[in-house]
Amino acid sequence: MSLEGTIVETPLHRLASHAWKAIAGVGAVSIIVGLIALIWPGPTTVVIGVLFGVFLLLSGLMGLFVGLAVPMPGFVRAASLLVSALSVVLGLLCFRSETHSVTLLGLWIGIGWIMNSMTMLARGLSTKGQGRGWVIVSSVIGILAGIVLVASPISSLATLVWIAGVFLLVTGIVEIIRAMQLRRRARSL
């Protein structure tokens, strides 16, 4: 039996011929979520705040379980249980009111941004080489943005939701364009 002229479909060919659908799907979801964030920024912020409360509660409960069930040194166990218990308490506070959930989310993001940017700043100041200046500048911007979020978490978070909406909209359009290009290339394989 001759295989001349027969195209053998390999796993890579199958992946390439279907990957564009997943990328287009991600693009479509990004556009939809971006539009929702831009059209209804207030309700979107509240939903994100409530989901954050669910995340804190579940991750805290899981952390308590791990802290009690998994063998670890005493200090690590104590720190794990303390952080996990705090996460459960903060998660429960998020369910008290929309304002609590949005405020806690804004504070959480702001503090995280400050801590991450301070780490990046220390790395930028302690190294030499190309791109060092950009690391330092972006770190300072990150620290300032974190301070703004901590100082005014609700209004800053609403602005952040709007920026995320624009970002998701643009990302979605780019992903759909990329998916169509991939589809075209997959057909030519």
XYZ file of N, CA, C and O in Angstrom:
756
model
N 0.845 -1.179 0.000
C 0.000 0.000 0.000
C 0.886 1.238 0.000
O 1.784 1.374 0.812
N 0.637 2.148 -0.875
C 1.466 3.337 -1.043
C 0.866 4.507 -0.292
O -0.345 4.713 -0.292
N 1.733 5.262 0.329
C 1.293 6.457 1.046
C 1.560 7.722 0.250
O 1.391 8.819 0.756
N 2.007 7.580 -1.011
C 2.293 8.750 -1.837
C 1.048 9.603 -2.007
O -0.026 9.107 -2.325
N 1.211 10.899 -1.780
C 0.097 11.826 -1.974
C -0.881 11.851 -0.815
O -1.819 12.624 -0.812
N -0.668 10.990 0.197
C -1.559 10.965 1.351
C -0.983 11.856 2.438
O 0.191 11.792 2.762
N -1.830 12.688 2.991
C -1.404 13.555 4.084
C -1.686 12.816 5.385
O -2.816 12.417 5.651
N -0.636 12.613 6.170
C -0.777 11.945 7.458
C -0.986 13.028 8.516
O -0.178 13.944 8.651
N -2.088 12.916 9.247
C -2.385 13.914 10.267
C -1.684 13.521 11.562
O -1.992 12.506 12.166
N -0.729 14.328 11.961
C 0.029 14.084 13.183
C -0.658 14.782 14.353
O -1.515 15.656 14.148
N -0.288 14.422 15.582
C -0.858 15.133 16.739
C -0.597 16.638 16.683
O -1.450 17.428 17.053
N 0.572 17.032 16.176
C 0.893 18.452 16.053
C -0.052 19.141 15.064
O -0.539 20.245 15.310
N -0.343 18.459 13.947
C -1.264 19.013 12.959
C -2.664 19.167 13.560
O -3.332 20.177 13.369
N -3.108 18.159 14.315
C -4.432 18.229 14.963
C -4.474 19.381 15.965
O -5.451 20.120 16.043
N -3.386 19.524 16.737
C -3.316 20.614 17.710
C -3.392 21.960 17.006
O -4.165 22.842 17.399
N -2.607 22.120 15.950
C -2.584 23.393 15.224
C -3.941 23.689 14.601
O -4.375 24.841 14.566
N -4.626 22.648 14.136
C -5.902 22.895 13.470
C -7.017 23.225 14.462
O -8.050 23.755 14.067
N -6.824 22.920 15.740
C -7.856 23.221 16.738
C -7.468 24.336 17.710
O -8.332 24.905 18.371
N -6.176 24.663 17.816
C -5.714 25.668 18.773
C -6.341 27.030 18.506
O -6.627 27.780 19.446
N -6.559 27.354 17.247
C -7.115 28.671 16.930
C -8.481 28.859 17.573
O -8.840 29.969 17.967
N -9.241 27.763 17.732
C -10.575 27.864 18.344
C -10.461 28.278 19.813
O -11.239 29.110 20.285
N -9.503 27.685 20.519
C -9.304 28.038 21.928
C -8.857 29.488 22.060
O -9.355 30.222 22.926
N -7.947 29.913 21.197
C -7.461 31.295 21.249
C -8.594 32.266 20.916
O -8.761 33.293 21.581
N -9.400 31.931 19.916
C -10.543 32.784 19.568
C -11.550 32.829 20.710
O -12.130 33.885 21.002
N -11.741 31.683 21.385
C -12.653 31.647 22.535
C -12.181 32.543 23.662
O -12.969 33.294 24.249
N -10.893 32.484 23.953
C -10.321 33.359 24.987
C -10.483 34.821 24.572
O -10.833 35.676 25.386
N -10.257 35.100 23.300
C -10.431 36.465 22.806
C -11.866 36.954 22.958
O -12.108 38.080 23.399
N -12.820 36.088 22.612
C -14.238 36.464 22.725
C -14.619 36.719 24.182
O -15.306 37.700 24.495
N -14.173 35.835 25.086
C -14.479 36.019 26.509
C -13.832 37.314 27.016
O -14.447 38.070 27.771
N -12.602 37.591 26.586
C -11.930 38.837 26.996
C -12.719 40.055 26.551
O -12.876 41.017 27.317
N -13.219 40.022 25.327
C -14.007 41.152 24.818
C -15.290 41.312 25.632
O -15.646 42.426 26.046
N -15.979 40.213 25.902
C -17.238 40.272 26.653
C -16.998 40.807 28.061
O -17.694 41.724 28.517
N -16.002 40.257 28.762
C -15.712 40.713 30.129
C -15.242 42.169 30.118
O -15.626 42.964 30.978
N -14.429 42.533 29.132
C -13.978 43.918 29.020
C -15.140 44.881 28.822
O -15.198 45.940 29.452
N -16.076 44.509 27.945
C -17.252 45.355 27.718
C -18.118 45.464 28.975
O -18.610 46.547 29.313
N -18.291 44.340 29.675
C -19.069 44.367 30.925
C -18.412 45.320 31.922
O -19.085 46.134 32.563
N -17.079 45.237 32.053
C -16.370 46.115 32.994
C -16.512 47.579 32.600
O -16.622 48.452 33.460
N -16.520 47.866 31.284
C -16.638 49.257 30.834
C -18.064 49.783 30.935
O -18.275 50.953 31.258
N -19.047 48.930 30.669
C -20.445 49.368 30.692
C -20.981 49.453 32.121
O -21.726 50.368 32.460
N -20.610 48.475 32.973
C -21.098 48.424 34.356
C -19.929 48.336 35.337
O -19.756 47.322 36.024
N -19.102 49.393 35.443
C -17.926 49.296 36.319
C -18.271 49.093 37.795
O -17.594 48.346 38.490
N -19.327 49.729 38.275
C -19.709 49.588 39.689
C -20.077 48.162 40.045
O -19.486 47.556 40.949
N -21.078 47.587 39.343
C -21.437 46.193 39.638
C -20.279 45.211 39.398
O -20.133 44.243 40.135
N -19.461 45.487 38.388
C -18.308 44.611 38.127
C -17.359 44.634 39.309
O -16.859 43.587 39.742
N -17.113 45.814 39.867
C -16.235 45.942 41.027
C -16.793 45.161 42.209
O -16.057 44.474 42.916
N -18.100 45.235 42.415
C -18.730 44.518 43.523
C -18.604 43.004 43.331
O -18.256 42.271 44.263
N -18.861 42.531 42.116
C -18.752 41.089 41.842
C -17.323 40.618 42.085
O -17.094 39.573 42.708
N -16.352 41.387 41.613
C -14.948 41.023 41.836
C -14.651 41.004 43.332
O -13.957 40.109 43.823
N -15.184 41.974 44.070
C -14.969 42.009 45.517
C -15.556 40.792 46.208
O -14.920 40.194 47.091
N -16.754 40.373 45.815
C -17.385 39.187 46.410
C -16.589 37.931 46.057
O -16.341 37.067 46.908
N -16.173 37.809 44.793
C -15.357 36.658 44.393
C -14.041 36.631 45.168
O -13.541 35.558 45.523
N -13.501 37.800 45.444
C -12.286 37.885 46.247
C -12.558 37.346 47.654
O -11.731 36.625 48.218
N -13.725 37.690 48.211
C -14.099 37.157 49.527
C -14.191 35.641 49.513
O -13.727 34.969 50.440
N -14.781 35.082 48.461
C -14.863 33.626 48.324
C -13.461 33.028 48.259
O -13.164 32.026 48.924
N -12.580 33.661 47.475
C -11.201 33.196 47.364
C -10.515 33.208 48.728
O -9.853 32.235 49.122
N -10.641 34.313 49.464
C -9.996 34.403 50.775
C -10.517 33.323 51.720
O -9.734 32.676 52.431
N -11.821 33.116 51.728
C -12.418 32.127 52.608
C -11.937 30.715 52.264
O -11.457 29.977 53.131
N -12.028 30.343 50.992
C -11.626 28.994 50.585
C -10.132 28.760 50.757
O -9.709 27.701 51.244
N -9.316 29.741 50.358
C -7.864 29.551 50.514
C -7.484 29.517 51.992
O -6.581 28.771 52.385
N -8.174 30.278 52.821
C -7.911 30.245 54.260
C -8.282 28.914 54.879
O -7.530 28.355 55.685
N -9.445 28.376 54.501
C -9.851 27.061 55.016
C -8.880 25.974 54.574
O -8.500 25.107 55.368
N -8.459 26.030 53.319
C -7.495 25.046 52.823
C -6.163 25.201 53.558
O -5.531 24.210 53.929
N -5.751 26.433 53.796
C -4.511 26.677 54.531
C -4.579 26.161 55.958
O -3.598 25.609 56.482
N -5.742 26.302 56.612
C -5.907 25.758 57.960
C -5.792 24.237 57.943
O -5.129 23.641 58.800
N -6.421 23.619 56.957
C -6.348 22.161 56.827
C -4.898 21.714 56.637
O -4.418 20.815 57.325
N -4.199 22.363 55.712
C -2.803 22.005 55.433
C -1.944 22.269 56.672
O -1.096 21.451 57.046
N -2.172 23.395 57.345
C -1.398 23.747 58.531
C -1.569 22.751 59.665
O -0.654 22.527 60.459
N -2.740 22.123 59.729
C -2.989 21.136 60.779
C -2.606 19.717 60.360
O -2.213 18.904 61.193
N -2.720 19.402 59.068
C -2.558 18.020 58.617
C -1.162 17.674 58.098
O -0.765 16.515 58.152
N -0.447 18.643 57.595
C 0.842 18.362 56.953
C 1.978 18.586 57.960
O 2.014 19.625 58.622
N 2.893 17.615 58.067
C 4.035 17.809 58.971
C 4.920 18.977 58.505
O 5.255 19.069 57.325
N 5.250 19.870 59.424
C 6.114 21.007 59.107
C 6.700 21.543 60.405
O 6.151 21.290 61.474
N 7.803 22.289 60.302
C 8.405 22.867 61.518
C 7.410 23.781 62.244
O 6.520 24.375 61.628
N 7.572 23.894 63.552
C 6.643 24.653 64.386
C 6.414 26.082 63.945
O 5.279 26.558 63.895
N 7.478 26.816 63.616
C 7.333 28.209 63.194
C 6.534 28.303 61.901
O 5.666 29.166 61.767
N 6.821 27.411 60.959
C 6.113 27.412 59.675
C 4.639 27.091 59.904
O 3.752 27.714 59.325
N 4.363 26.103 60.780
C 2.969 25.749 61.084
C 2.245 26.937 61.714
O 1.126 27.277 61.328
N 2.880 27.604 62.668
C 2.250 28.744 63.343
C 1.964 29.867 62.347
O 0.864 30.444 62.346
N 2.933 30.179 61.491
C 2.744 31.233 60.493
C 1.640 30.850 59.512
O 0.784 31.680 59.175
N 1.635 29.597 59.085
C 0.622 29.133 58.141
C -0.776 29.221 58.755
O -1.716 29.689 58.109
N -0.904 28.775 59.997
C -2.213 28.826 60.659
C -2.665 30.262 60.897
O -3.846 30.587 60.714
N -1.734 31.141 61.264
C -2.074 32.549 61.500
C -2.552 33.227 60.213
O -3.614 33.870 60.188
N -1.789 33.064 59.127
C -2.151 33.678 57.851
C -3.469 33.090 57.332
O -4.338 33.814 56.827
N -3.647 31.785 57.501
C -4.871 31.140 57.030
C -6.086 31.600 57.827
O -7.151 31.853 57.256
N -5.935 31.717 59.140
C -7.043 32.201 59.969
C -7.390 33.645 59.600
O -8.578 34.002 59.511
N -6.375 34.471 59.367
C -6.607 35.850 58.946
C -7.344 35.883 57.609
O -8.271 36.678 57.414
N -6.976 35.003 56.709
C -7.640 34.924 55.410
C -9.117 34.562 55.565
O -9.978 35.136 54.899
N -9.423 33.633 56.469
C -10.826 33.253 56.716
C -11.599 34.446 57.275
O -12.711 34.758 56.819
N -11.026 35.139 58.242
C -11.692 36.301 58.841
C -11.933 37.383 57.788
O -13.044 37.931 57.681
N -10.916 37.681 56.979
C -11.085 38.697 55.931
C -12.123 38.246 54.903
O -12.921 39.057 54.423
N -12.124 36.969 54.567
C -13.120 36.446 53.632
C -14.528 36.625 54.174
O -15.439 37.032 53.453
N -14.712 36.337 55.454
C -16.034 36.508 56.065
C -16.431 37.986 56.113
O -17.605 38.324 55.919
N -15.456 38.873 56.360
C -15.744 40.312 56.360
C -16.236 40.778 54.983
O -17.061 41.693 54.893
N -15.721 40.153 53.936
C -16.149 40.527 52.587
C -17.640 40.291 52.385
O -18.275 40.954 51.567
N -18.214 39.343 53.125
C -19.638 39.028 52.965
C -20.542 39.922 53.808
O -21.755 39.870 53.664
N -19.953 40.754 54.668
C -20.763 41.653 55.492
C -21.413 42.740 54.658
O -22.556 43.117 54.906
N -20.669 43.260 53.680
C -21.233 44.285 52.813
C -20.384 44.409 51.558
O -19.227 44.003 51.534
N -20.997 44.998 50.536
C -20.267 45.231 49.286
C -19.082 46.160 49.527
O -18.008 45.975 48.966
N -19.276 47.141 50.370
C -18.216 48.102 50.655
C -17.019 47.416 51.298
O -15.873 47.689 50.939
N -17.292 46.494 52.258
C -16.190 45.762 52.887
C -15.399 44.959 51.856
O -14.165 44.970 51.861
N -16.116 44.262 50.971
C -15.421 43.406 50.012
C -14.576 44.229 49.044
O -13.425 43.888 48.764
N -15.123 45.332 48.550
C -14.387 46.170 47.604
C -13.211 46.858 48.301
O -12.102 46.931 47.753
N -13.427 47.325 49.527
C -12.344 47.971 50.277
C -11.201 47.000 50.544
O -10.029 47.325 50.323
N -11.548 45.789 51.015
C -10.511 44.799 51.293
C -9.759 44.404 50.023
O -8.540 44.231 50.039
N -10.484 44.275 48.921
C -9.832 43.931 47.666
C -8.848 45.033 47.257
O -7.710 44.763 46.879
N -9.287 46.285 47.342
C -8.414 47.405 47.002
C -7.182 47.456 47.890
O -6.061 47.664 47.413
N -7.386 47.242 49.197
C -6.246 47.231 50.125
C -5.298 46.072 49.819
O -4.081 46.242 49.824
N -5.870 44.914 49.556
C -5.066 43.719 49.259
C -4.202 43.945 48.017
O -3.007 43.669 48.020
N -4.824 44.461 46.964
C -4.082 44.724 45.725
C -3.029 45.804 45.970
O -1.882 45.680 45.540
N -3.411 46.867 46.672
C -2.478 47.963 46.935
C -1.268 47.514 47.739
O -0.119 47.824 47.392
N -1.496 46.776 48.816
C -0.384 46.294 49.649
C 0.478 45.323 48.846
O 1.713 45.388 48.900
N -0.158 44.441 48.088
C 0.594 43.507 47.256
C 1.444 44.233 46.223
O 2.604 43.882 45.976
N 0.865 45.261 45.624
C 1.580 46.062 44.633
C 2.794 46.747 45.262
O 3.883 46.769 44.696
N 2.601 47.304 46.450
C 3.710 47.969 47.143
C 4.816 46.968 47.457
O 5.996 47.222 47.186
N 4.446 45.816 48.019
C 5.449 44.811 48.405
C 6.206 44.296 47.181
O 7.434 44.193 47.198
N 5.478 43.962 46.122
C 6.107 43.459 44.904
C 7.026 44.524 44.297
O 8.146 44.229 43.877
N 6.556 45.761 44.258
C 7.356 46.842 43.669
C 8.584 47.157 44.506
O 9.642 47.491 43.963
N 8.469 47.039 45.836
C 9.640 47.259 46.685
C 10.691 46.174 46.432
O 11.893 46.463 46.410
N 10.239 44.943 46.230
C 11.160 43.851 45.916
C 11.845 44.104 44.580
O 13.063 43.933 44.446
N 11.061 44.535 43.585
C 11.635 44.848 42.276
C 12.616 46.015 42.377
O 13.664 46.004 41.738
N 12.280 47.016 43.168
C 13.157 48.175 43.350
C 14.492 47.740 43.971
O 15.560 48.151 43.503
N 14.417 46.903 44.991
C 15.644 46.404 45.624
C 16.487 45.630 44.610
O 17.713 45.791 44.560
N 15.823 44.815 43.789
C 16.539 44.064 42.758
C 17.171 45.019 41.749
O 18.319 44.841 41.346
N 16.417 46.040 41.337
C 16.933 47.006 40.372
C 18.107 47.803 40.904
O 19.063 48.078 40.186
N 18.034 48.171 42.180
C 19.120 48.949 42.779
C 20.361 48.107 43.047
O 21.472 48.626 43.094
N 20.178 46.797 43.220
C 21.317 45.946 43.574
C 21.992 45.295 42.377
O 23.014 44.637 42.531
N 21.432 45.464 41.190
C 22.048 44.850 40.011
C 22.551 45.929 39.066
O 22.147 47.082 39.142
N 23.412 45.504 38.182
C 23.908 46.391 37.141
C 23.570 45.749 35.812
O 23.457 44.546 35.700
N 23.382 46.560 34.815
C 23.142 46.000 33.506
C 22.028 46.717 32.772
O 21.400 47.652 33.277
N 21.801 46.216 31.582
C 20.810 46.815 30.704
C 19.407 46.617 31.280
O 19.068 45.569 31.798
N 18.593 47.632 31.195
C 17.218 47.554 31.675
C 17.053 47.902 33.140
O 15.935 47.955 33.636
N 18.149 48.159 33.845
C 18.095 48.469 35.267
C 17.244 49.711 35.536
O 16.436 49.740 36.459
N 17.419 50.722 34.717
C 16.659 51.959 34.882
C 15.159 51.733 34.747
O 14.367 52.297 35.507
N 14.772 50.900 33.785
C 13.346 50.621 33.592
C 12.765 49.876 34.796
O 11.624 50.119 35.191
N 13.544 48.975 35.367
C 13.083 48.242 36.553
C 12.868 49.217 37.703
O 11.848 49.165 38.404
N 13.802 50.146 37.880
C 13.688 51.119 38.960
C 12.487 52.039 38.737
O 11.681 52.260 39.647
N 12.336 52.549 37.532
C 11.211 53.444 37.224
C 9.876 52.718 37.404
O 8.959 53.243 38.045
N 9.750 51.501 36.856
C 8.481 50.781 36.981
C 8.204 50.417 38.437
O 7.044 50.386 38.866
N 9.258 50.177 39.223
C 9.077 49.878 40.647
C 8.536 51.085 41.399
O 7.627 50.955 42.219
N 9.094 52.251 41.118
C 8.622 53.471 41.774
C 7.169 53.744 41.395
O 6.336 54.093 42.249
N 6.826 53.563 40.114
C 5.437 53.742 39.673
C 4.529 52.749 40.401
O 3.441 53.108 40.851
N 4.980 51.494 40.519
C 4.199 50.477 41.223
C 3.980 50.821 42.684
O 2.885 50.632 43.222
N 5.013 51.332 43.343
C 4.889 51.737 44.746
C 3.883 52.878 44.872
O 3.004 52.858 45.745
N 3.986 53.868 43.984
C 3.042 54.996 44.021
C 1.610 54.529 43.747
O 0.667 54.963 44.426
N 1.441 53.641 42.776
C 0.098 53.118 42.474
C -0.450 52.345 43.669
O -1.636 52.460 44.002
N 0.393 51.569 44.328
C -0.036 50.840 45.521
C -0.460 51.777 46.635
O -1.457 51.537 47.315
N 0.293 52.859 46.817
C -0.052 53.844 47.850
C -1.409 54.479 47.542
O -2.241 54.663 48.435
N -1.653 54.802 46.271
C -2.945 55.377 45.883
C -4.075 54.393 46.185
O -5.123 54.771 46.717
N -3.866 53.109 45.861
C -4.896 52.105 46.138
C -5.155 51.960 47.635
O -6.303 51.831 48.059
N -4.105 51.981 48.440
C -4.278 51.849 49.886
C -4.951 53.098 50.458
O -5.819 53.003 51.332
N -4.593 54.268 49.947
C -5.158 55.520 50.451
C -6.635 55.664 50.102
O -7.413 56.214 50.882
N -7.033 55.180 48.937
C -8.420 55.320 48.492
C -8.831 54.063 47.724
O -8.956 54.089 46.499
N -9.045 52.960 48.448
C -9.244 51.679 47.767
C -10.487 51.593 46.881
O -10.433 50.977 45.814
N -11.575 52.217 47.260
C -12.807 52.042 46.483
C -12.737 52.787 45.155
O -12.956 52.209 44.099
N -12.415 54.087 45.181
C -12.369 54.837 43.924
C -11.210 54.374 43.046
O -11.326 54.321 41.818
N -10.086 54.016 43.671
C -8.950 53.525 42.892
C -9.273 52.199 42.228
O -8.880 51.951 41.085
N -9.999 51.344 42.936
C -10.361 50.046 42.377
C -11.329 50.214 41.214
O -11.239 49.494 40.218
N -12.234 51.194 41.303
C -13.150 51.455 40.189
C -12.365 51.881 38.948
O -12.663 51.440 37.838
N -11.350 52.708 39.150
C -10.491 53.110 38.028
C -9.733 51.910 37.480
O -9.602 51.737 36.270
N -9.250 51.061 38.379
C -8.531 49.863 37.966
C -9.436 48.933 37.154
O -8.999 48.338 36.173
N -10.699 48.830 37.533
C -11.659 48.012 36.777
C -11.834 48.587 35.373
O -11.875 47.850 34.385
N -11.911 49.900 35.259
C -12.053 50.520 33.942
C -10.825 50.234 33.080
O -10.947 49.873 31.912
N -9.630 50.395 33.666
C -8.388 50.115 32.929
C -8.354 48.651 32.512
O -7.984 48.317 31.383
N -8.748 47.760 33.414
C -8.780 46.325 33.092
C -9.768 46.056 31.962
O -9.512 45.220 31.088
N -10.900 46.772 31.962
C -11.879 46.607 30.886
C -11.290 46.965 29.532
O -11.461 46.232 28.547
N -10.592 48.089 29.462
C -9.939 48.497 28.212
C -8.888 47.465 27.813
O -8.826 47.046 26.652
N -8.081 47.044 28.784
C -7.045 46.049 28.515
C -7.660 44.752 27.979
O -7.172 44.186 27.002
N -8.722 44.274 28.613
C -9.364 43.033 28.170
C -9.956 43.181 26.771
O -9.894 42.250 25.963
N -10.537 44.327 26.483
C -11.107 44.570 25.162
C -10.019 44.525 24.093
O -10.159 43.825 23.080
N -8.932 45.228 24.323
C -7.824 45.238 23.360
C -7.204 43.844 23.239
O -6.950 43.354 22.132
N -6.977 43.191 24.368
C -6.410 41.841 24.355
C -7.307 40.884 23.585
O -6.826 40.055 22.807
N -8.616 40.977 23.791
C -9.553 40.104 23.085
C -9.483 40.289 21.582
O -9.486 39.310 20.820
N -9.424 41.529 21.147
C -9.330 41.805 19.698
C -8.028 41.226 19.139
O -8.028 40.566 18.094
N -6.933 41.434 19.857
C -5.636 40.908 19.408
C -5.673 39.377 19.359
O -5.179 38.764 18.403
N -6.276 38.737 20.354
C -6.346 37.270 20.380
C -7.174 36.727 19.219
O -6.826 35.704 18.625
N -8.264 37.390 18.879
C -9.084 36.928 17.757
C -8.314 37.087 16.447
O -8.340 36.195 15.588
N -7.616 38.183 16.282
C -6.775 38.360 15.083
C -5.715 37.263 15.026
O -5.489 36.644 13.988
N -5.079 36.997 16.159
C -4.060 35.946 16.223
C -4.660 34.579 15.909
O -4.051 33.765 15.211
N -5.864 34.319 16.387
C -6.530 33.039 16.128
C -6.802 32.866 14.634
O -6.614 31.778 14.077
N -7.244 33.938 13.981
C -7.517 33.854 12.544
C -6.222 33.613 11.757
O -6.205 32.854 10.787
N -5.138 34.237 12.186
C -3.849 33.991 11.537
C -3.393 32.551 11.738
O -2.904 31.912 10.800
N -3.576 32.031 12.946
C -3.211 30.654 13.227
C -4.071 29.686 12.412
O -3.578 28.689 11.884
N -5.334 30.000 12.287
C -6.240 29.154 11.493
C -5.760 29.095 10.041
O -5.728 28.023 9.429
N -5.388 30.244 9.496
C -4.890 30.297 8.137
C -3.624 29.457 7.976
O -3.482 28.685 7.029
N -2.701 29.586 8.938
C -1.454 28.805 8.884
C -1.702 27.322 9.065
O -1.055 26.496 8.423
N -2.644 26.959 9.941
C -2.944 25.542 10.165
C -3.505 24.880 8.920
O -3.233 23.714 8.652
N -4.283 25.608 8.165
C -4.836 25.049 6.924
C -3.766 24.790 5.891
O -3.924 23.925 5.033
N -2.662 25.535 5.960
C -1.608 25.359 4.981
C -0.635 24.243 5.347
O 0.269 23.942 4.578
N -0.788 23.654 6.522
C 0.117 22.557 6.934
C -0.112 21.307 6.115
O -1.134 20.897 5.764
